[in-house]
Short mmCIF file of C-alpha atoms and ligand atoms in Angstrom, two decimals:
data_model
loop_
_atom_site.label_atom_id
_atom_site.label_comp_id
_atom_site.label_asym_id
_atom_site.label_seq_id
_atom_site.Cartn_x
_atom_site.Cartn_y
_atom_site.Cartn_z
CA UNK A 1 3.07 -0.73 1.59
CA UNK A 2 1.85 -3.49 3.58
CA UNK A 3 -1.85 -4.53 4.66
CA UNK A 4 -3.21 -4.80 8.40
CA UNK A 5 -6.08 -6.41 9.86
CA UNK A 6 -7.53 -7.14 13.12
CA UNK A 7 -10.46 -8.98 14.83
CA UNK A 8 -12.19 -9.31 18.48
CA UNK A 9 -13.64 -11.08 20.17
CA UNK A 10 -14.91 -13.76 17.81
CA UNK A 11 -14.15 -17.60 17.65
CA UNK A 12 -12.62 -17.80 14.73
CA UNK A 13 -10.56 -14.94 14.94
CA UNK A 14 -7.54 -16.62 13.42
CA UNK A 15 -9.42 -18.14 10.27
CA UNK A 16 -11.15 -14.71 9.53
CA UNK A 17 -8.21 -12.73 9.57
CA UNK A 18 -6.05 -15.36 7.56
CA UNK A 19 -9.47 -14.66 4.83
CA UNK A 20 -9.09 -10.65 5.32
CA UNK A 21 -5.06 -11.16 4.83
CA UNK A 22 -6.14 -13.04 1.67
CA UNK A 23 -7.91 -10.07 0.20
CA UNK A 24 -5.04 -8.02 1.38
CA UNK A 25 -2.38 -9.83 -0.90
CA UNK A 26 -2.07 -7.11 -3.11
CA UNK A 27 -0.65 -4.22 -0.26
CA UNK A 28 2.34 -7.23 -0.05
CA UNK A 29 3.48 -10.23 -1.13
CA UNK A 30 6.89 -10.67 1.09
CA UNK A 31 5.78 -12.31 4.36
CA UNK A 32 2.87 -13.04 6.11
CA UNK A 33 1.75 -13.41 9.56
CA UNK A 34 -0.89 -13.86 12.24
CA UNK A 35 -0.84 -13.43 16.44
CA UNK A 36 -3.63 -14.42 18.39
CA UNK A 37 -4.48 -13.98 22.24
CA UNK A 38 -6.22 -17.13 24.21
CA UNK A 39 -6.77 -16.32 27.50
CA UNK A 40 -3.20 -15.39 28.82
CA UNK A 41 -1.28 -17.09 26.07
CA UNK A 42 -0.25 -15.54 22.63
CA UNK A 43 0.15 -17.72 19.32
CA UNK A 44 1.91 -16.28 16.79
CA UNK A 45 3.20 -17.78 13.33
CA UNK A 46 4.74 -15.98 10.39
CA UNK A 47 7.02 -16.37 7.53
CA UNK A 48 8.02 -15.21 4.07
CA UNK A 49 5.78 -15.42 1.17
CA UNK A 50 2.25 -15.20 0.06
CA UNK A 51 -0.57 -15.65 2.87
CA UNK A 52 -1.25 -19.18 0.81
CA UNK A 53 2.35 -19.90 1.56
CA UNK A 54 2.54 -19.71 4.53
CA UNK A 55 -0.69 -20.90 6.44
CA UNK A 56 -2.25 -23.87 5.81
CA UNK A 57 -5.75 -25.38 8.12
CA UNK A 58 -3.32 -26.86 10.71
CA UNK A 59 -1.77 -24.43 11.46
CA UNK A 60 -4.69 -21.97 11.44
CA UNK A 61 -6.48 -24.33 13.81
CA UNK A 62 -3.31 -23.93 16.14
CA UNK A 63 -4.17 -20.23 16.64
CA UNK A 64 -6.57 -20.01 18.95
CA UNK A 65 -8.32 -16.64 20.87
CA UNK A 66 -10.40 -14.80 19.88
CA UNK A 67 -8.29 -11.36 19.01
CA UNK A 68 -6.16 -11.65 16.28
CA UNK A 69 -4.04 -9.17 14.34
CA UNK A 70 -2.52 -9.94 11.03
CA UNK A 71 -0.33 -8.55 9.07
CA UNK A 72 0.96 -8.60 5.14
CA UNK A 73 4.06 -7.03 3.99
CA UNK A 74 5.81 -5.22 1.60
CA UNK A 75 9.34 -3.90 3.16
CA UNK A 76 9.84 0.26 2.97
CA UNK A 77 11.83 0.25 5.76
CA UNK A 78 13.80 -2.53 6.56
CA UNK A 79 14.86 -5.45 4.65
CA UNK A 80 12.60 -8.68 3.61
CA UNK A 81 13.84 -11.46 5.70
CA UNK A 82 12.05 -13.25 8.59
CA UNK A 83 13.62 -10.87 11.41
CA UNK A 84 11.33 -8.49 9.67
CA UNK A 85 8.41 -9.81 9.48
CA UNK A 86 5.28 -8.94 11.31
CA UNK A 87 3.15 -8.78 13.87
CA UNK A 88 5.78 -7.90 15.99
CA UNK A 89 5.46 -9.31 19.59
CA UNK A 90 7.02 -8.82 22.70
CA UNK A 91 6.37 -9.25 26.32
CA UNK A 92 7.43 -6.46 28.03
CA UNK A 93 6.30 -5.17 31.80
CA UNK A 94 3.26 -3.78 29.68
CA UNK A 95 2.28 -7.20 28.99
CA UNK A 96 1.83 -8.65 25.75
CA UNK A 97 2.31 -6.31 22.63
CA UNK A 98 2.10 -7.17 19.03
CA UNK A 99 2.39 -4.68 16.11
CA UNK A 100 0.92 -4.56 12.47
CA UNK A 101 1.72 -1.50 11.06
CA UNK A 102 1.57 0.43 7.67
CA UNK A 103 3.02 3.69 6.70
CA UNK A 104 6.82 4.90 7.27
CA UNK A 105 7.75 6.55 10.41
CA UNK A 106 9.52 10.13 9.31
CA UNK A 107 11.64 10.35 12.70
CA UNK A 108 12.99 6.31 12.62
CA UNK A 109 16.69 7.80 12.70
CA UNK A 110 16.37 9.84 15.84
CA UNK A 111 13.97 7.48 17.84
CA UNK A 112 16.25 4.56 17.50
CA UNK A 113 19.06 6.55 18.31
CA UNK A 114 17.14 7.92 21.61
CA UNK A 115 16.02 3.97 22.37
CA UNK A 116 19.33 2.64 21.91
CA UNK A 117 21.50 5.27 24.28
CA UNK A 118 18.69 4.48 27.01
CA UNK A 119 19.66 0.83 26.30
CA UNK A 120 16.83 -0.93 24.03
CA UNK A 121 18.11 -3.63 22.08
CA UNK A 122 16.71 -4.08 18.53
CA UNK A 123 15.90 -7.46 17.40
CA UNK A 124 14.72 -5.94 13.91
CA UNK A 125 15.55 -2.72 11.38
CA UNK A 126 12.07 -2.44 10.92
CA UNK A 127 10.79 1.00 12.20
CA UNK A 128 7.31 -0.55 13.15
CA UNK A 129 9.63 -1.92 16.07
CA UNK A 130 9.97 1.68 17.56
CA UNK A 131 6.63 1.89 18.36
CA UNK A 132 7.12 -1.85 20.80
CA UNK A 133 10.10 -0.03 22.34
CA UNK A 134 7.94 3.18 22.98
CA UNK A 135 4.65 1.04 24.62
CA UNK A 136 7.03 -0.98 26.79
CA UNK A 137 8.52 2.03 27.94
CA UNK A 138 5.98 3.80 29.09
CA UNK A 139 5.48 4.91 32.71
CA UNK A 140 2.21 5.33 32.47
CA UNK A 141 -0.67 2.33 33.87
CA UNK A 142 -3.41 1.40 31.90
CA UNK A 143 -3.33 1.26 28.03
CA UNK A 144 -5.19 4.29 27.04
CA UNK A 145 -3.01 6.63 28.08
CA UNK A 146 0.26 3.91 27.31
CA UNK A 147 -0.74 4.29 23.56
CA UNK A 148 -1.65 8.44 23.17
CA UNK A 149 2.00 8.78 24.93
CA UNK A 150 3.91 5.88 22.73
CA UNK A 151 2.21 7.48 19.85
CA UNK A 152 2.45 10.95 20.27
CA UNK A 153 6.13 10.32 20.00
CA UNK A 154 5.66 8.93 16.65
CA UNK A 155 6.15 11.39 13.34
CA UNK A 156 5.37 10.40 9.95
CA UNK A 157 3.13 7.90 8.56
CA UNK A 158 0.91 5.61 10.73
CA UNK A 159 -2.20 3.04 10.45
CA UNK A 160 -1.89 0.59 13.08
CA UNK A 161 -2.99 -2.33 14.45
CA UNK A 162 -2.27 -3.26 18.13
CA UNK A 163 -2.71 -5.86 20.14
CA UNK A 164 -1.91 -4.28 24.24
CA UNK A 165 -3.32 -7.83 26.05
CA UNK A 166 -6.54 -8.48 25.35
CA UNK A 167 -7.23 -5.37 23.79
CA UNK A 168 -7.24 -4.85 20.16
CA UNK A 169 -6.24 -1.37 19.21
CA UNK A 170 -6.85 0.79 15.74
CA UNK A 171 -4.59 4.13 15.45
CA UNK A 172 -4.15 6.53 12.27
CA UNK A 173 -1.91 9.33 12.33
CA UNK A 174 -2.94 12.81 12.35
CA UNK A 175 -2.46 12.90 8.48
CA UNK A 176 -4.30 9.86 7.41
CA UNK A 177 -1.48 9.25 4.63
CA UNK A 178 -2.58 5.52 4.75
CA UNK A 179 -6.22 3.53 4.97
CA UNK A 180 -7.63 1.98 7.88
CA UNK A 181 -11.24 0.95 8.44
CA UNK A 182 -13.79 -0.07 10.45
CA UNK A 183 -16.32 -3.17 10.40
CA UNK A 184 -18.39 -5.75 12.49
CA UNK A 185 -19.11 -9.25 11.68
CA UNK A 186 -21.03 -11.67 13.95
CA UNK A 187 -21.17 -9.15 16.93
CA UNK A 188 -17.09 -8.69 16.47
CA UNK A 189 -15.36 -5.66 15.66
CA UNK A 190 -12.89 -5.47 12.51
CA UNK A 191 -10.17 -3.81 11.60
CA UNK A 192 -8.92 -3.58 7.95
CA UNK A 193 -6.17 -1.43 5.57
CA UNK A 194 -9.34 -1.86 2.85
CA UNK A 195 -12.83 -2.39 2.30
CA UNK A 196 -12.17 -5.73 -0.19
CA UNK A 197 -11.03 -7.29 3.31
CA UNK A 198 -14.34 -6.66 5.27
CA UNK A 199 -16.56 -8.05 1.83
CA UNK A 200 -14.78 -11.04 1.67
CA UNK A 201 -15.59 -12.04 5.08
CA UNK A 202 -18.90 -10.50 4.97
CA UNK A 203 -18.15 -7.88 7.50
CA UNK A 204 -20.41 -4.52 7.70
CA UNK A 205 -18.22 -1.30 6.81
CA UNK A 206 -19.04 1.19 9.48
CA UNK A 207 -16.68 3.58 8.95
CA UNK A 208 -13.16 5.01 8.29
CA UNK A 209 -11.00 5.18 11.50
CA UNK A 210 -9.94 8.88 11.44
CA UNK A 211 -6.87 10.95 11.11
CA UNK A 212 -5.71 11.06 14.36
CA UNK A 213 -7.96 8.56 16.55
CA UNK A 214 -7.59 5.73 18.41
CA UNK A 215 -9.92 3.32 18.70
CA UNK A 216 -9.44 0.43 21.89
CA UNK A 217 -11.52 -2.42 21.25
CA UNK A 218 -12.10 -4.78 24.44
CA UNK A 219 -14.84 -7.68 24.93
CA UNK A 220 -17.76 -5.32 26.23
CA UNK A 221 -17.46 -2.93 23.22
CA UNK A 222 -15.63 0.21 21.73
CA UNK A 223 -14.31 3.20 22.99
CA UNK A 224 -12.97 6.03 20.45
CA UNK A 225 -10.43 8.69 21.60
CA UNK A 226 -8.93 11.95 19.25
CA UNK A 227 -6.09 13.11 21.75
CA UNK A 228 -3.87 14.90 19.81
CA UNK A 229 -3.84 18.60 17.69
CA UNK A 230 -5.68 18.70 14.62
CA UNK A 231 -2.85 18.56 11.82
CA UNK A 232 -3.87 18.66 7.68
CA UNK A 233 -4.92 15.84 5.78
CA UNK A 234 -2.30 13.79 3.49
CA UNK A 235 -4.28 11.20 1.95
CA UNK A 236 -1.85 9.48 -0.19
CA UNK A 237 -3.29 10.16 -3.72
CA UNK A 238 -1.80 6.49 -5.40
CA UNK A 239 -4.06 4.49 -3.26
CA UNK A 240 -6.36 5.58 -5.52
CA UNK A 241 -4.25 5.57 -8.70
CA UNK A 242 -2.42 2.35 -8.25
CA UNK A 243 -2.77 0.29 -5.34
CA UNK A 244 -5.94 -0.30 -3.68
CA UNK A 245 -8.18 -2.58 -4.50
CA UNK A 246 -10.57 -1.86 -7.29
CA UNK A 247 -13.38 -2.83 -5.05
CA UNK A 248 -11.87 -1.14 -2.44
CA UNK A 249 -13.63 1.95 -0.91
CA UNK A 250 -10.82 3.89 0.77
CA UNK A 251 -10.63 7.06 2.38
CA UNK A 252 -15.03 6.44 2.61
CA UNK A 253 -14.87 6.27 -1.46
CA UNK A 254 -15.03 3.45 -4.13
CA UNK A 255 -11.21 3.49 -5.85
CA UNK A 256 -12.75 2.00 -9.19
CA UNK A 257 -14.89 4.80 -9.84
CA UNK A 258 -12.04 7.24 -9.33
CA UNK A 259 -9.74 5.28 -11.48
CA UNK A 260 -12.35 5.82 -14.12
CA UNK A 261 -12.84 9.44 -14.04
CA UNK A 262 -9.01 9.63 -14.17
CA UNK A 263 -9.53 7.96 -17.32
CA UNK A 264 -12.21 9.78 -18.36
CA UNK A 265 -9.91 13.39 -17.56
CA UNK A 266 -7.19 11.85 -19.57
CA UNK A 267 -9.07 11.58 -22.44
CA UNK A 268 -10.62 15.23 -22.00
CA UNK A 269 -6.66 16.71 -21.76
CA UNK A 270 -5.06 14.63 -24.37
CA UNK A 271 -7.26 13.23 -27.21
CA UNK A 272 -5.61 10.54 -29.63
CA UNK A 273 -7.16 8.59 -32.85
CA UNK A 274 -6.76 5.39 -32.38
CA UNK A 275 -8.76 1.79 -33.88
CA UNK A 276 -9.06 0.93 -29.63
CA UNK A 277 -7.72 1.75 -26.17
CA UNK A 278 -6.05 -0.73 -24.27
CA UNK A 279 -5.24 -1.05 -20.76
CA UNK A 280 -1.77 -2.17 -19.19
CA UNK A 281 -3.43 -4.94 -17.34
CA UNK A 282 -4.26 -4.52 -14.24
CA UNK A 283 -3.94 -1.44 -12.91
CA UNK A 284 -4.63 0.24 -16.24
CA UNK A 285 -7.79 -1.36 -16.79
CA UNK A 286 -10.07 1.13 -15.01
CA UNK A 287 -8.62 4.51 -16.24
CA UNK A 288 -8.67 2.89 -19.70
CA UNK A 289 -12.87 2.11 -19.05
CA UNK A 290 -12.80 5.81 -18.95
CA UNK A 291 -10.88 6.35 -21.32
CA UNK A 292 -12.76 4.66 -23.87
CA UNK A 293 -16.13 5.91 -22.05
CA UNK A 294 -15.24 9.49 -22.51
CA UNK A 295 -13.55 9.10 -25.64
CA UNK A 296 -16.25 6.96 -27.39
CA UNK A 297 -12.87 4.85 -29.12
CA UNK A 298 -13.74 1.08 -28.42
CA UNK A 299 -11.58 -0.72 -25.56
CA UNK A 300 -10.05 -3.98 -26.01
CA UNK A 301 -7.61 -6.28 -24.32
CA UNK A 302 -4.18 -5.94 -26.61
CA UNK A 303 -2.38 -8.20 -23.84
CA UNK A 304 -3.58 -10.94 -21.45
CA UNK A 305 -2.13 -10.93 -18.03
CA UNK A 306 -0.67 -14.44 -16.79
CA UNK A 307 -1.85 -14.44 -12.60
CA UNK A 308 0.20 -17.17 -11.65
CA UNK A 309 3.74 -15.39 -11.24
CA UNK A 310 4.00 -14.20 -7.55
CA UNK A 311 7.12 -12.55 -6.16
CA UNK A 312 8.48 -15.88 -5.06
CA UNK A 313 9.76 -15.25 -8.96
CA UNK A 314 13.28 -14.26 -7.90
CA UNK A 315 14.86 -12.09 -10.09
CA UNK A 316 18.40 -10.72 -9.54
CA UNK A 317 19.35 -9.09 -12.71
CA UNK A 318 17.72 -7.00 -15.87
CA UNK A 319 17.30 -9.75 -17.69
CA UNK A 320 15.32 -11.91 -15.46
CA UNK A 321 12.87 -8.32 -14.47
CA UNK A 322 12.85 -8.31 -18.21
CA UNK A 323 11.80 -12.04 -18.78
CA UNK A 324 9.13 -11.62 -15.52
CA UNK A 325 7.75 -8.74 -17.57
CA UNK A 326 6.82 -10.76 -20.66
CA UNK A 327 5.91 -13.28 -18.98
CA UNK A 328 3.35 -11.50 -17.23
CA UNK A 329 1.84 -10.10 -19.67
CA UNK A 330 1.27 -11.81 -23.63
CA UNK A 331 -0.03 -9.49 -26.40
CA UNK A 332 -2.72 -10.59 -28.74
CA UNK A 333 -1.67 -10.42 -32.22
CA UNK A 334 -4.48 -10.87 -33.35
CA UNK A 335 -5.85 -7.89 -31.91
CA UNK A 336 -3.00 -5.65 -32.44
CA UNK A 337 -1.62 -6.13 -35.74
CA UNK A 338 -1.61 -3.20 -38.37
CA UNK A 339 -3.90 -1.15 -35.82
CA UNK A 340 -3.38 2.19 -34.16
CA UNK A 341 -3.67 1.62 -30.36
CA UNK A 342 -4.02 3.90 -27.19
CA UNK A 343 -2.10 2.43 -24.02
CA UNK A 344 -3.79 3.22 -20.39
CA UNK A 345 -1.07 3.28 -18.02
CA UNK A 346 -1.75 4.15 -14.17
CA UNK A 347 2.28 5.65 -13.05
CA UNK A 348 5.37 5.21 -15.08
CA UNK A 349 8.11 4.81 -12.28
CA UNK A 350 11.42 3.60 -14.18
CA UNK A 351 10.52 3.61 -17.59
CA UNK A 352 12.39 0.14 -18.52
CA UNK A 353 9.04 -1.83 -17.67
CA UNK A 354 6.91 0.68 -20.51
CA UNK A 355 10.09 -0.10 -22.50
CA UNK A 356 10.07 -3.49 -22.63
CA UNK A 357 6.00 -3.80 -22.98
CA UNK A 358 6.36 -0.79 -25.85
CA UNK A 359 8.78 -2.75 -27.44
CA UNK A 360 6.82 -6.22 -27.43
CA UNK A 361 3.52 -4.20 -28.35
CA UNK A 362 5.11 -3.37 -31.59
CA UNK A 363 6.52 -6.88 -32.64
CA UNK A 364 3.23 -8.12 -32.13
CA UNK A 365 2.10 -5.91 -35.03
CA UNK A 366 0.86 -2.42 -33.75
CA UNK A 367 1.12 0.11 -36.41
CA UNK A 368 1.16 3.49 -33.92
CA UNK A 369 1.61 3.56 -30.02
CA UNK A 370 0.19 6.28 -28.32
CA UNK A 371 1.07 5.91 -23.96
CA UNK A 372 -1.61 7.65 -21.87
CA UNK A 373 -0.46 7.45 -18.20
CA UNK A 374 -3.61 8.04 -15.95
CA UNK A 375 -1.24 10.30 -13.69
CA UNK A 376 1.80 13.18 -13.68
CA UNK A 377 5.14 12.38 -14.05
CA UNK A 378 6.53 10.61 -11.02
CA UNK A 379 9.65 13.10 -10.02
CA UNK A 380 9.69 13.05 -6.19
CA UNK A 381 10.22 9.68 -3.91
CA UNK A 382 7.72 8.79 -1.17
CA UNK A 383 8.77 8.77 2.94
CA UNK A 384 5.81 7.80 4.00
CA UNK A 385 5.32 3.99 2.89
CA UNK A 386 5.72 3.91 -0.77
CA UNK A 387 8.46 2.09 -2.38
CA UNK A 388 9.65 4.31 -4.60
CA UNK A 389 12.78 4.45 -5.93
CA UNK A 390 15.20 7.45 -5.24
CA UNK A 391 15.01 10.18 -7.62
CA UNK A 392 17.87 9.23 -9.66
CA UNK A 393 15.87 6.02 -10.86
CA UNK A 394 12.53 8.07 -11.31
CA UNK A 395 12.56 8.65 -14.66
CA UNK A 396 10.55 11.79 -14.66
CA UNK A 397 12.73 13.45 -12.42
CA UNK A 398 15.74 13.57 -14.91
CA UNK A 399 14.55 13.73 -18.33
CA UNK A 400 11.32 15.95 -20.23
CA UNK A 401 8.13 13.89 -21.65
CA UNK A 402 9.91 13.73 -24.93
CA UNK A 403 13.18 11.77 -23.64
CA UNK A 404 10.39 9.79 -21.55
CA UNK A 405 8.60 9.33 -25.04
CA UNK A 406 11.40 8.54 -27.15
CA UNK A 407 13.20 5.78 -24.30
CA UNK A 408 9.97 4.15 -24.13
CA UNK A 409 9.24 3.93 -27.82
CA UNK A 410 5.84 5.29 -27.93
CA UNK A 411 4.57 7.32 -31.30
CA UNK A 412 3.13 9.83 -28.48
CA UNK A 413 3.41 9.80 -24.49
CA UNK A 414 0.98 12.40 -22.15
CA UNK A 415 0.37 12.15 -18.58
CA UNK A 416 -2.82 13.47 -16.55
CA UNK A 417 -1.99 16.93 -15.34
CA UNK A 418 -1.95 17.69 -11.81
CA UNK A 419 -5.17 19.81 -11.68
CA UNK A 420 -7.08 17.00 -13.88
CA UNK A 421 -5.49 14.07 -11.27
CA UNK A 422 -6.90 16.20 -8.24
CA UNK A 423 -10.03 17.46 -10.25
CA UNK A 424 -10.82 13.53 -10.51
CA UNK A 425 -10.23 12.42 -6.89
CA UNK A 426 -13.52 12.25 -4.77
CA UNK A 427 -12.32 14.44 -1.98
CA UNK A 428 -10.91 18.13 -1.67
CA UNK A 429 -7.44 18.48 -3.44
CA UNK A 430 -6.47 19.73 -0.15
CA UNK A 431 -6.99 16.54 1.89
CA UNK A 432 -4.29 14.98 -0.38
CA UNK A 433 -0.56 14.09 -0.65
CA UNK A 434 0.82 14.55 -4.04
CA UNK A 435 4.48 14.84 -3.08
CA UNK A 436 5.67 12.31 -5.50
CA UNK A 437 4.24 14.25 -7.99
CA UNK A 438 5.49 17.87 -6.81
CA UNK A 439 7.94 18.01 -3.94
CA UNK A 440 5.49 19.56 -1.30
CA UNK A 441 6.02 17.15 1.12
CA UNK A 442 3.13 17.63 4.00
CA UNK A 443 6.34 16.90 6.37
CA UNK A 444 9.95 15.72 6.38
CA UNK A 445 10.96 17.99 3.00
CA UNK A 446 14.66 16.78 4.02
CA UNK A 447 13.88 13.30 5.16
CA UNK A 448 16.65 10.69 2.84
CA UNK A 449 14.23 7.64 1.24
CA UNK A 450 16.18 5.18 2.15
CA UNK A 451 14.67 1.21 2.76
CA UNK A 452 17.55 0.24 4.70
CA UNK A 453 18.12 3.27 7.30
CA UNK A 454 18.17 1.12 10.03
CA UNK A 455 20.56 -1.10 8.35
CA UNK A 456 23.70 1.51 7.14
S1 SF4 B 1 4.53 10.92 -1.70
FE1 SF4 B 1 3.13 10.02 -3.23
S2 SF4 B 1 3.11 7.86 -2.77
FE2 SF4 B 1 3.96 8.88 -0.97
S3 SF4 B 1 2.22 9.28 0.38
FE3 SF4 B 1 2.47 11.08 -0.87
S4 SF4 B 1 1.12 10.72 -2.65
FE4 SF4 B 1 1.43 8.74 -1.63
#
């Protein structure tokens, strides 16, 4: 997961997309950075940590141009230290080329092996850094048809933004697994993983870049190109689930209404009594507004979410993931005590996290627990930009609902079925990914989910 943003030409390029990396905090929390072009001279500064941590006004104000690309991050390929951090710039006989990408490449392994025999030297593991390698290579001379030949190389998961010079470049791949979107502010053109990012800086949404387009933004306007075959769509169903924005409207539709028909499915498939439903905080909040909606069982807040623990939190072993856990979340005994409650949960992934909340739930009083999880079992891991653990450490994939149930601690556990999760989504079930969920992976069945592939 990360989150990508771009802007040109406008004046305070660096300042807006240091605002649109702000609303994209949530797509990753590990580093942070920001390039900009000014005239023939690239400024670039990044580092680890929140986009709070690390810019500040000055340093902002030392960006100057007036095309920027930024860049959030959460590692899936690649581990989180400053090598790998992005943008990633180069100058190469090209000229200037700087990389924000999101998504996980599905052909990393034989690419870098290709680059490195015809002598590339890697300064990174991240697979992002491929696509530099690819553009500088290139025999071809002007940009357009630099990028359809870097990128048609490219297999697997792709939203990108480039900046080639002075132009600012916007590429999905053929599948669309990831978001990327299209605004203007203040005669400028925008480029954003998520809606939430063009709102907070007051940009117009225009549209979705597509599956498969590129789109080369220079200072007299936009030009829009589709050069390769027409593949399937592969929208990656847990944006919607879990990690877009709320406010977000991805894939051209709003995520919180989704999350609330989930809810409202859930509630249809498996009916509970309960005195109120309660959401795991956040995530859970929206399925468990349609829970209660379609259900007509009051919702409350059984546990109040603490904001101010960001991943900075280190935490080494069990028992410091278990302390984060509770401290993240506080359950209101005054709420829960003697009551029978219904839990909105979005995924279950490991299990220990449901554990631990299960467990705290019931010292704070709550007579029954009955888990509703606002999606199917987890079984499968993702290669195309999710963390997910391997399928040893999905919990799903190795044990029935019941041994779910009973490790967790719930009185009762259901999750959504598949045909209610796709039945909920706004779009065609067919436009979707939902290999996590049942092994059909759109490509790469045999691909190995490994983070550190570049690395072994
Ligand atoms: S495997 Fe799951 S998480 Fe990965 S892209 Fe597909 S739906 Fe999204």
């Amino acid at each position: 997961m990360c989150g990508i943003f771009g802007v040109y030409p406008h004046k305070d390029a660096a300042h807006l997309t240091c605002l649109g990396l702000y609303a994209l905090q949530h797509r990753g929390e590990e580093a942070s950075g920001i390039i900009t072009r000014n005239g023939r001279k690239a400024h670039l500064h990044k580092g680890l940590g929140l986009v709070s941590d690390v810019f500040d006004e000055k340093i902002i104000r030392s960006l100057k141009g007036e095309l920027a690309v930024g860049h959030v991050r959460y590692s899936t390929t690649g581990s989180s230290n400053i090598k790998n951090t992005q943008p990633f710039y180069v100058k190469s006989k090209i000229g200037d080329i700087a990389i924000a990408h999101n998504g996980n490449l599905t052909n990393t392994t034989s690419l870098h092996r290709e680059l490195e025999n015809n002598g590339a030297l890697f300064q990174t593991t991240m697979d992002s850094e491929i696509i530099a390698h690819l553009l500088a290579r290139s025999h071809n001379n002007n940009s357009q048809d630099t990028v359809i030949w870097a990128l048609s190389k490219l297999e697997g998961a792709y939203s990108l933004v480039l900046m080639l010079d002075d132009v600012l470049i916007g590429a999905r791949d053929t599948f669309g697994w990831r978001p990327l979107c299209l605004g203007k502010f203040d005669g400028a053109y925008v480029l954003a993983s998520e809606t939430c990012a063009l709102d907070l800086i007051g940009a117009q949404y225009i549209r979705d870049i597509e599956p498969g387009e590129i789109v080369f933004i220079k200072k007299d306007g936009l030009t829009s190109i589709k050069p390769y075959q027409k593949t399937r769509h592969a929208f990656c169903i847990f944006e919607y689930i879990y990690f877009a924005r709320p406010d977000s409207n991805i894939f051209g539709h709003n995520v919180y209404a989704t999350r609330k028909r989930l809810g409202g499915q859930l509630a249809a498939e498996f009916p509970v009594v309960a005195d109120f439903v309660m959401p795991i905080p956040d995530s859970g909040t929206y399925a468990a507004l349609g829970f209660s909606e379609a259900s007509k069982i009051p919702f409350e807040y059984g546990m109040i979410r603490n904001h101010y623990i960001g991943r900075t939190f280190i935490q080494p072993t069990q028992d410091l993931r278990d302390f984060r856990v509770k401290i993240k979340l506080n359950p209101l005994r005054e709420v829960l005590n003697g009551k029978k409650v219904a839990i909105i949960e979005d995924s279950i992934v490991r299990g220990t996290t449901s554990r631990m909340r299960v467990k705290t739930l019931r010292q704070a009083g709550a007579k029954e627990l009955h888990m509703r999880v606002s999606c199917p079992p987890l079984k499968f891991p993702c290669f195309y930009g999710i963390d997910f653990p391997t399928k040893k450490e999905l919990v799903a994939s190795k044990h029935d609902i019941a041994w779910v149930r009973d490790f967790i601690g719930a009185d009762s556990l259901e999750y959504l079925s598949l045909d209610g999760m796709l039945d909920s989504m706004p779009l065609p079930k067919e436009d979707f990914c939902t290999a996590c969920f049942t092994g059909k992976y759109p490509i790469c069945h045999s691909c190995r989910s490994s983070k550190d592939i570049l690395e072994k």
